[in-house]
Each structure stands twice: as structure tokens, then as C-alpha cells.
């Protein structure tokens, strides 16, 4: 009997300690998240009923006009890198430009293009280069969006 007790005690102790240190989550949909994953932010400065008005506003704000239902949206940035997002926010606030930010989903092919341009944006200290690259991103998005 002592022999069986000595064999069972380590098993019971193992189960007890495992249950204490085991992380049990009630949420079945918990996924590990990498700190590198960012959502894609769209900077929109307005919605217009008329295409001409939207295009005029887009040219003033260095953006694009996209059809959204029966209206047209003026988009001035599509970014996912936090430093680039902060840089765009700072620029828009310095210009006293009304804007709001939406999370959007895009095609994986566009995400690859976005990553390439944003890497260049992050490495640039020039605002001219930053906005030229932003313009390229917007042009690519418009092509994708319209097709």
C-alpha cells in the first residue's frame, strides 16, 4: 500500500501544481498579436455630393476624390506606420485641416506597395519627399479602388 501511495503522490502533486500555474482563458478566439501588426488608417477630409467640388478640394489638400455610394470622399492619406501616421496628423493640425481617420481593409498586393513606400517615408526627413511618396500611395490606391 505504501508503494502505491508513493507512486500516486507525485502524480497528484504534478496535477495540482500544473493547474496553479496553467493560464486558462475563457475566450476561445484569443490570437497572439505581434507588435508589428498595424491597422491601415485612411485620412479623410470631407464628403461631397459633387465630383467637381470633391476634386477641387482634393487638389487643394493634395489628396484624391473617390466615389462612395452617391457621394465623393476626399482622401489625403493612407498609412499604417505609426511614425508616418503621427507625421500626417501633425501636418494636418498645423494646417488647421479638418480630418478624421478610418480603419480600412485593403488588398494584400496594395499592402506590399504601401509597406515599400512607407519604409521610404520613414527614412526621409524631407517633407517634400514625404508628400510625394504619399501622393504615390494615393494614386496606387485610387487605381485599385476604381478597378
PDB file of C-alpha atoms in Angstrom:
ATOM      1  CA  UNK A   1       0.000   0.000   0.000  1.00  0.00           C
ATOM      2  CA  UNK A   2       2.864   2.384   0.822  1.00  0.00           C
ATOM      3  CA  UNK A   3       4.376   1.632  -2.570  1.00  0.00           C
ATOM      4  CA  UNK A   4       1.166   2.720  -4.383  1.00  0.00           C
ATOM      5  CA  UNK A   5       0.883   5.875  -2.238  1.00  0.00           C
ATOM      6  CA  UNK A   6       4.479   6.844  -3.110  1.00  0.00           C
ATOM      7  CA  UNK A   7       3.657   6.418  -6.826  1.00  0.00           C
ATOM      8  CA  UNK A   8       0.384   8.366  -6.726  1.00  0.00           C
ATOM      9  CA  UNK A   9       1.644  11.304  -4.619  1.00  0.00           C
ATOM     10  CA  UNK A  10       3.983  12.741  -7.327  1.00  0.00           C
ATOM     11  CA  UNK A  11       1.215  12.458  -9.935  1.00  0.00           C
ATOM     12  CA  UNK A  12      -1.298  14.276  -7.720  1.00  0.00           C
ATOM     13  CA  UNK A  13       1.295  16.928  -6.826  1.00  0.00           C
ATOM     14  CA  UNK A  14       2.125  17.425 -10.538  1.00  0.00           C
ATOM     15  CA  UNK A  15      -1.521  17.894 -11.454  1.00  0.00           C
ATOM     16  CA  UNK A  16      -2.008  20.313  -8.554  1.00  0.00           C
ATOM     17  CA  UNK A  17       0.999  22.488  -9.469  1.00  0.00           C
ATOM     18  CA  UNK A  18       0.166  22.420 -13.188  1.00  0.00           C
ATOM     19  CA  UNK A  19      -3.352  23.647 -12.506  1.00  0.00           C
ATOM     20  CA  UNK A  20      -1.987  26.518 -10.384  1.00  0.00           C
ATOM     21  CA  UNK A  21       0.478  27.758 -12.999  1.00  0.00           C
ATOM     22  CA  UNK A  22      -1.548  27.000 -16.119  1.00  0.00           C
ATOM     23  CA  UNK A  23      -3.077  30.012 -17.886  1.00  0.00           C
ATOM     24  CA  UNK A  24      -6.704  29.232 -18.576  1.00  0.00           C
ATOM     25  CA  UNK A  25      -8.614  31.651 -20.760  1.00  0.00           C
ATOM     26  CA  UNK A  26     -12.351  31.576 -21.232  1.00  0.00           C
ATOM     27  CA  UNK A  27     -12.041  33.235 -24.643  1.00  0.00           C
ATOM     28  CA  UNK A  28     -11.605  30.683 -27.413  1.00  0.00           C
ATOM     29  CA  UNK A  29     -10.831  33.356 -30.028  1.00  0.00           C
ATOM     30  CA  UNK A  30      -7.688  34.733 -28.431  1.00  0.00           C
ATOM     31  CA  UNK A  31      -4.923  35.042 -31.005  1.00  0.00           C
ATOM     32  CA  UNK A  32      -1.356  36.087 -30.378  1.00  0.00           C
ATOM     33  CA  UNK A  33      -0.709  39.555 -31.737  1.00  0.00           C
ATOM     34  CA  UNK A  34       2.632  40.759 -32.969  1.00  0.00           C
ATOM     35  CA  UNK A  35       3.631  44.302 -32.133  1.00  0.00           C
ATOM     36  CA  UNK A  36       4.499  44.780 -35.823  1.00  0.00           C
ATOM     37  CA  UNK A  37       0.888  44.428 -36.982  1.00  0.00           C
ATOM     38  CA  UNK A  38      -0.810  47.768 -37.565  1.00  0.00           C
ATOM     39  CA  UNK A  39      -4.182  48.603 -38.963  1.00  0.00           C
ATOM     40  CA  UNK A  40      -4.305  50.732 -42.065  1.00  0.00           C
ATOM     41  CA  UNK A  41      -5.554  54.267 -41.459  1.00  0.00           C
ATOM     42  CA  UNK A  42      -7.322  56.396 -44.039  1.00  0.00           C
ATOM     43  CA  UNK A  43      -7.254  60.174 -43.558  1.00  0.00           C
ATOM     44  CA  UNK A  44     -10.442  61.691 -44.926  1.00  0.00           C
ATOM     45  CA  UNK A  45     -11.048  65.435 -45.057  1.00  0.00           C
ATOM     46  CA  UNK A  46     -14.573  65.576 -46.396  1.00  0.00           C
ATOM     47  CA  UNK A  47     -17.530  64.135 -48.265  1.00  0.00           C
ATOM     48  CA  UNK A  48     -19.106  65.905 -51.218  1.00  0.00           C
ATOM     49  CA  UNK A  49     -22.195  65.424 -53.382  1.00  0.00           C
ATOM     50  CA  UNK A  50     -20.487  66.781 -56.484  1.00  0.00           C
ATOM     51  CA  UNK A  51     -17.408  65.263 -58.159  1.00  0.00           C
ATOM     52  CA  UNK A  52     -16.067  68.663 -59.257  1.00  0.00           C
ATOM     53  CA  UNK A  53     -16.191  70.017 -55.713  1.00  0.00           C
ATOM     54  CA  UNK A  54     -14.506  66.891 -54.366  1.00  0.00           C
ATOM     55  CA  UNK A  55     -11.742  67.049 -56.994  1.00  0.00           C
ATOM     56  CA  UNK A  56     -11.193  70.753 -56.297  1.00  0.00           C
ATOM     57  CA  UNK A  57     -10.851  70.054 -52.574  1.00  0.00           C
ATOM     58  CA  UNK A  58      -8.608  67.059 -53.271  1.00  0.00           C
ATOM     59  CA  UNK A  59      -6.244  69.168 -55.382  1.00  0.00           C
ATOM     60  CA  UNK A  60      -6.049  71.836 -52.667  1.00  0.00           C
ATOM     61  CA  UNK A  61      -5.382  69.263 -49.934  1.00  0.00           C
ATOM     62  CA  UNK A  62      -3.047  67.102 -52.071  1.00  0.00           C
ATOM     63  CA  UNK A  63      -5.407  64.141 -51.972  1.00  0.00           C
ATOM     64  CA  UNK A  64      -7.745  62.110 -54.141  1.00  0.00           C
ATOM     65  CA  UNK A  65     -11.501  62.046 -54.657  1.00  0.00           C
ATOM     66  CA  UNK A  66     -13.190  58.636 -54.528  1.00  0.00           C
ATOM     67  CA  UNK A  67     -16.791  57.697 -55.141  1.00  0.00           C
ATOM     68  CA  UNK A  68     -18.514  56.304 -52.052  1.00  0.00           C
ATOM     69  CA  UNK A  69     -22.112  55.432 -52.863  1.00  0.00           C
ATOM     70  CA  UNK A  70     -23.763  58.601 -54.120  1.00  0.00           C
ATOM     71  CA  UNK A  71     -21.101  60.856 -52.590  1.00  0.00           C
ATOM     72  CA  UNK A  72     -17.400  61.527 -53.112  1.00  0.00           C
ATOM     73  CA  UNK A  73     -14.801  61.319 -50.370  1.00  0.00           C
ATOM     74  CA  UNK A  74     -11.587  63.318 -50.263  1.00  0.00           C
ATOM     75  CA  UNK A  75      -8.745  61.127 -49.012  1.00  0.00           C
ATOM     76  CA  UNK A  76      -5.411  62.760 -48.117  1.00  0.00           C
ATOM     77  CA  UNK A  77      -3.541  59.799 -46.693  1.00  0.00           C
ATOM     78  CA  UNK A  78      -3.478  56.037 -46.352  1.00  0.00           C
ATOM     79  CA  UNK A  79      -0.845  54.944 -43.857  1.00  0.00           C
ATOM     80  CA  UNK A  80      -0.087  52.167 -41.408  1.00  0.00           C
ATOM     81  CA  UNK A  81       3.309  53.035 -39.926  1.00  0.00           C
ATOM     82  CA  UNK A  82       2.830  54.833 -36.586  1.00  0.00           C
ATOM     83  CA  UNK A  83       5.575  57.410 -37.193  1.00  0.00           C
ATOM     84  CA  UNK A  84       4.077  58.281 -40.595  1.00  0.00           C
ATOM     85  CA  UNK A  85       0.580  58.496 -39.109  1.00  0.00           C
ATOM     86  CA  UNK A  86       1.857  60.883 -36.423  1.00  0.00           C
ATOM     87  CA  UNK A  87       3.652  62.947 -39.057  1.00  0.00           C
ATOM     88  CA  UNK A  88       0.448  63.246 -41.136  1.00  0.00           C
ATOM     89  CA  UNK A  89      -1.600  64.203 -38.080  1.00  0.00           C
ATOM     90  CA  UNK A  90       0.936  66.877 -37.146  1.00  0.00           C
ATOM     91  CA  UNK A  91       0.887  68.297 -40.696  1.00  0.00           C
ATOM     92  CA  UNK A  92      -2.930  68.380 -40.891  1.00  0.00           C
ATOM     93  CA  UNK A  93      -3.208  70.022 -37.480  1.00  0.00           C
ATOM     94  CA  UNK A  94      -0.575  72.645 -38.380  1.00  0.00           C
ATOM     95  CA  UNK A  95      -2.634  73.476 -41.483  1.00  0.00           C
ATOM     96  CA  UNK A  96      -5.842  73.588 -39.384  1.00  0.00           C
ATOM     97  CA  UNK A  97      -7.329  70.954 -41.682  1.00  0.00           C
ATOM     98  CA  UNK A  98     -10.408  69.118 -40.501  1.00  0.00           C
ATOM     99  CA  UNK A  99      -9.903  65.364 -40.883  1.00  0.00           C
ATOM    100  CA  UNK A 100     -10.965  62.079 -39.493  1.00  0.00           C
ATOM    101  CA  UNK A 101      -9.297  58.716 -39.516  1.00  0.00           C
ATOM    102  CA  UNK A 102     -10.927  55.448 -40.531  1.00  0.00           C
ATOM    103  CA  UNK A 103      -9.558  51.921 -40.274  1.00  0.00           C
ATOM    104  CA  UNK A 104      -9.748  50.242 -43.659  1.00  0.00           C
ATOM    105  CA  UNK A 105      -9.037  46.837 -45.156  1.00  0.00           C
ATOM    106  CA  UNK A 106      -7.074  46.653 -48.369  1.00  0.00           C
ATOM    107  CA  UNK A 107      -5.906  44.060 -50.841  1.00  0.00           C
ATOM    108  CA  UNK A 108      -2.666  42.283 -49.768  1.00  0.00           C
ATOM    109  CA  UNK A 109      -0.992  43.420 -53.004  1.00  0.00           C
ATOM    110  CA  UNK A 110      -1.665  47.041 -52.033  1.00  0.00           C
ATOM    111  CA  UNK A 111      -0.292  46.371 -48.547  1.00  0.00           C
ATOM    112  CA  UNK A 112       3.022  45.333 -50.102  1.00  0.00           C
ATOM    113  CA  UNK A 113       3.160  48.572 -52.113  1.00  0.00           C
ATOM    114  CA  UNK A 114       2.176  50.554 -49.024  1.00  0.00           C
ATOM    115  CA  UNK A 115       4.974  48.950 -46.995  1.00  0.00           C
ATOM    116  CA  UNK A 116       7.588  49.859 -49.613  1.00  0.00           C
ATOM    117  CA  UNK A 117       6.506  53.495 -49.846  1.00  0.00           C
ATOM    118  CA  UNK A 118       6.141  53.840 -46.086  1.00  0.00           C
ATOM    119  CA  UNK A 119       9.641  52.493 -45.495  1.00  0.00           C
ATOM    120  CA  UNK A 120      10.931  55.263 -47.764  1.00  0.00           C
ATOM    121  CA  UNK A 121       8.728  57.812 -45.959  1.00  0.00           C
ATOM    122  CA  UNK A 122      10.062  56.754 -42.561  1.00  0.00           C
ATOM    123  CA  UNK A 123      13.651  57.122 -43.733  1.00  0.00           C
ATOM    124  CA  UNK A 124      13.082  60.572 -45.237  1.00  0.00           C
ATOM    125  CA  UNK A 125      13.465  63.777 -43.280  1.00  0.00           C
ATOM    126  CA  UNK A 126      12.209  65.863 -46.198  1.00  0.00           C
ATOM    127  CA  UNK A 127       8.561  66.902 -46.140  1.00  0.00           C
ATOM    128  CA  UNK A 128       8.604  67.211 -49.923  1.00  0.00           C
ATOM    129  CA  UNK A 129       9.686  63.578 -50.252  1.00  0.00           C
ATOM    130  CA  UNK A 130       7.133  62.532 -47.629  1.00  0.00           C
ATOM    131  CA  UNK A 131       4.249  64.108 -49.547  1.00  0.00           C
ATOM    132  CA  UNK A 132       5.474  62.888 -52.938  1.00  0.00           C
ATOM    133  CA  UNK A 133       5.501  59.342 -51.569  1.00  0.00           C
ATOM    134  CA  UNK A 134       2.080  59.935 -50.001  1.00  0.00           C
ATOM    135  CA  UNK A 135       0.832  61.058 -53.428  1.00  0.00           C
ATOM    136  CA  UNK A 136       2.153  57.819 -54.976  1.00  0.00           C
ATOM    137  CA  UNK A 137       0.349  55.759 -52.321  1.00  0.00           C
ATOM    138  CA  UNK A 138      -2.903  57.609 -53.013  1.00  0.00           C
ATOM    139  CA  UNK A 139      -2.542  57.171 -56.776  1.00  0.00           C
ATOM    140  CA  UNK A 140      -1.994  53.429 -56.360  1.00  0.00           C
ATOM    141  CA  UNK A 141      -4.979  53.187 -54.018  1.00  0.00           C
ATOM    142  CA  UNK A 142      -7.198  55.053 -56.478  1.00  0.00           C
ATOM    143  CA  UNK A 143      -6.218  52.656 -59.278  1.00  0.00           C
ATOM    144  CA  UNK A 144      -7.002  49.684 -57.040  1.00  0.00           C
ATOM    145  CA  UNK A 145     -10.210  51.227 -55.722  1.00  0.00           C
ATOM    146  CA  UNK A 146     -11.578  52.109 -59.144  1.00  0.00           C
ATOM    147  CA  UNK A 147     -10.854  48.726 -60.706  1.00  0.00           C
TER     148      UNK A 147
END
